[in-house]
Amino acid sequence: TQLLEQSPQFLSIQEGENLTVYCNSSSVFSSLQWYRQEPGEGPVLLVTVVTGGEVKKLKRLTFQFGDARKDSSLHITAAQPGDTGLYLCAGAENNAGNMLTFGGGTRLMVKP
Amino acid sequence: NAGVMQNPRHLVRRRGQEARLRCSPMKGHSHVYWYRQLPEEGLKFMVYLQKENIIDESGMPKERFSAEFPKEGPSILRIQQVVRGDSAAYFCASSPLRFSGETQYFGPGTRLLVL
């Protein structure tokens, strides 16, 4: 069974600060997805990365997939209170059927 | 376009009762996945279904849990004789194709509380 480790588990910062969330595994994923989940709701897809070394930007969010496709990071620039939420990474494997393997999540709080 | 729909959103059951959770995939999607999320944790895969077929149930407990996706109607996750440890949020996701890097779209979840 694949394991995805996310760090940090909790992060509390002031509005305007930058932050990075990490997602690491000892195994290779064919693709990796980042989701954001609000309380009482389901995960909402932010981005999918599929190529080693790939970098994708979504406004103030920058996502990177490691060269070896074992790790990924999410960087938020100038965080805002609206960024508060649970951030989840999830990896897919070619030879593991159709499941997504989720990390434990990073709970972010951005204080005004 | 309606997204993935799940009902009920909240379900309270007493120990020993049955829980039935329903999931209607996005229009045009024929692949359904069920995940369970315990408080303050990530999601854990339970089962993957296509219409009338269970493709992968490796994450589903062998006893008391079952899932189906009939030719007509929603996918159903059934939990018989619920216990307190079954309390969790259950999420359904759907995709148009067999998942191979394609996106899975998640529903809002059913929060099950077992008293």
XYZ file of C-alpha atoms in Angstrom:
227
model
C 0.000 0.000 0.000
C 1.339 3.402 -0.955
C 1.766 6.013 1.721
C 1.656 9.751 1.235
C 3.038 11.876 4.028
C 1.908 15.469 4.215
C 3.616 18.156 6.243
C 2.959 20.162 8.197
C -0.253 18.768 9.626
C -1.326 22.153 10.946
C -0.294 25.635 9.923
C -1.466 28.935 11.348
C -0.156 32.095 9.705
C -0.957 35.771 9.321
C -2.519 37.224 6.213
C 0.129 38.143 3.664
C 2.637 35.462 4.620
C 3.874 32.753 2.260
C 3.688 29.045 2.974
C 4.611 25.678 1.505
C 2.914 22.336 2.045
C 4.777 19.141 1.242
C 3.584 15.743 0.085
C 6.134 12.918 0.083
C 6.205 9.227 -0.744
C 8.833 6.557 -1.170
C 7.045 5.287 -4.272
C 6.277 6.633 -7.705
C 2.880 7.971 -8.723
C 1.602 8.289 -12.267
C -0.178 11.493 -11.303
C -0.807 13.565 -8.239
C -3.741 15.758 -7.379
C -4.213 18.524 -4.838
C -7.618 19.115 -3.287
C -9.008 21.689 -0.896
C -11.771 20.712 1.499
C -14.018 23.066 3.452
C -15.741 21.897 6.656
C -18.829 19.855 5.858
C -18.021 19.604 2.167
C -16.262 17.236 -0.203
C -12.774 17.757 -1.615
C -12.579 20.178 -4.520
C -9.873 19.596 -7.085
C -7.250 22.332 -7.385
C -4.789 20.772 -9.831
C -3.507 17.539 -11.356
C 0.192 17.091 -12.153
C 1.366 14.195 -14.266
C 4.878 14.932 -15.531
C 7.994 14.760 -13.368
C 9.282 18.278 -12.725
C 5.991 19.837 -13.785
C 5.063 23.201 -12.282
C 1.532 24.575 -12.438
C 0.303 27.934 -11.238
C -3.189 28.837 -10.176
C -3.271 32.518 -9.203
C -1.308 32.664 -5.925
C -0.903 28.879 -5.744
C 2.112 27.109 -7.267
C 2.172 23.328 -7.520
C 5.260 21.275 -8.270
C 5.666 17.570 -9.017
C 9.067 16.146 -8.168
C 11.343 14.945 -10.933
C 11.014 11.357 -9.740
C 7.238 11.690 -9.299
C 7.499 10.727 -5.637
C 6.799 14.095 -4.060
C 4.946 17.334 -4.593
C 4.626 20.743 -3.027
C 2.020 23.460 -2.852
C 3.218 27.002 -2.323
C 0.820 29.841 -1.502
C 1.999 33.401 -1.903
C 0.523 36.213 0.180
C -2.001 33.988 1.924
C -5.482 35.350 2.541
C -8.142 34.342 5.092
C -10.096 32.796 2.214
C -7.292 30.250 1.783
C -8.188 28.711 5.133
C -9.084 25.051 4.777
C -7.832 21.473 4.616
C -5.409 20.791 1.770
C -5.120 17.197 0.610
C -2.711 15.606 -1.819
C -3.699 12.367 -3.534
C -1.675 10.095 -5.760
C -2.689 7.658 -8.451
C -0.692 4.594 -9.464
C -0.802 2.913 -12.838
C -0.799 -0.578 -11.434
C -3.010 -0.097 -8.401
C -6.412 -0.101 -9.935
C -8.417 3.031 -9.703
C -7.962 4.217 -6.188
C -6.537 7.521 -5.092
C -4.177 7.365 -2.128
C -4.643 10.441 0.043
C -2.222 12.143 2.368
C -3.351 12.989 5.889
C -3.988 16.607 5.002
C -2.664 19.994 6.048
C -5.063 22.178 7.959
C -4.304 25.810 7.157
C -5.603 28.789 9.068
C -4.885 32.273 7.787
C -5.596 34.989 10.323
C -6.568 38.479 9.193
C -24.280 20.597 -14.927
C -25.102 18.941 -11.659
C -22.127 17.642 -9.774
C -21.909 14.414 -7.829
C -24.886 14.177 -5.531
C -24.999 12.309 -2.264
C -27.834 11.779 0.145
C -28.523 11.984 2.881
C -25.972 14.628 3.891
C -26.278 13.583 7.521
C -27.400 10.245 8.910
C -27.812 9.200 12.531
C -28.145 5.540 13.381
C -28.158 3.520 16.569
C -25.795 0.597 16.961
C -27.110 -2.453 15.128
C -29.165 -0.540 12.577
C -28.493 -0.383 8.864
C -27.150 2.660 7.023
C -27.780 3.239 3.314
C -25.800 5.932 1.553
C -26.648 7.003 -1.981
C -24.515 8.521 -4.694
C -25.568 9.832 -8.090
C -22.517 10.416 -10.305
C -22.097 13.354 -12.611
C -24.012 13.103 -15.855
C -22.119 10.945 -18.320
C -19.912 9.366 -15.651
C -20.083 5.606 -15.340
C -17.327 5.057 -12.780
C -18.011 5.509 -9.071
C -15.617 5.393 -6.120
C -16.394 5.408 -2.409
C -14.009 6.786 0.217
C -14.229 7.089 3.995
C -12.805 9.965 6.018
C -12.328 9.765 9.755
C -12.138 13.060 11.693
C -8.923 14.992 11.051
C -7.674 12.394 8.576
C -7.351 12.005 4.832
C -9.688 9.929 2.707
C -9.312 6.155 2.469
C -10.398 4.260 -0.634
C -13.133 1.694 -0.121
C -14.548 0.471 -3.427
C -14.632 1.186 -7.165
C -17.685 0.294 -9.236
C -18.895 0.526 -12.773
C -22.498 -0.050 -13.776
C -23.527 -3.483 -12.426
C -19.922 -4.408 -11.600
C -17.671 -4.165 -8.582
C -14.197 -3.621 -10.000
C -12.086 -3.165 -6.869
C -13.313 -3.588 -3.299
C -9.910 -3.960 -1.707
C -10.490 -1.094 0.719
C -13.869 -2.192 1.965
C -14.276 -4.215 5.183
C -15.299 -7.755 4.316
C -18.103 -7.886 6.821
C -21.172 -5.669 7.144
C -20.217 -3.429 4.185
C -21.505 -3.812 0.640
C -21.789 -1.612 -2.417
C -23.687 -1.696 -5.660
C -24.136 0.419 -8.767
C -27.220 -0.845 -10.579
C -27.992 -0.297 -14.227
C -30.566 2.286 -13.220
C -30.396 4.529 -10.211
C -27.714 5.665 -7.807
C -24.828 3.747 -6.330
C -25.563 2.488 -2.824
C -23.121 1.898 0.012
C -24.763 -0.248 2.668
C -23.487 -0.760 6.171
C -25.296 -3.410 8.173
C -25.364 -3.603 11.968
C -23.494 -0.334 12.359
C -21.043 0.167 15.204
C -19.670 3.389 16.687
C -16.440 2.960 14.738
C -18.399 3.361 11.498
C -18.984 7.031 12.346
C -17.241 8.970 9.605
C -17.790 11.012 6.477
C -18.368 8.868 3.408
C -17.532 10.439 0.068
C -18.436 9.327 -3.391
C -16.473 10.356 -6.476
C -17.123 9.780 -10.146
C -15.127 9.892 -13.351
C -16.042 9.526 -16.998
C -13.344 7.010 -17.803
C -11.415 4.340 -16.052
C -9.184 6.416 -13.842
C -5.712 6.807 -15.193
C -4.793 10.296 -14.208
C -8.208 11.633 -15.053
C -9.946 13.669 -12.434
C -12.259 12.182 -9.872
C -15.034 14.583 -8.882
C -16.234 14.342 -5.315
C -19.674 14.729 -3.831
C -20.394 16.644 -0.621
C -20.348 13.491 1.480
C -22.641 11.768 3.954
C -21.760 12.229 7.582
C -22.732 9.122 9.494
C -23.050 9.252 13.247
C -23.624 6.025 15.137
C -24.996 6.479 18.627
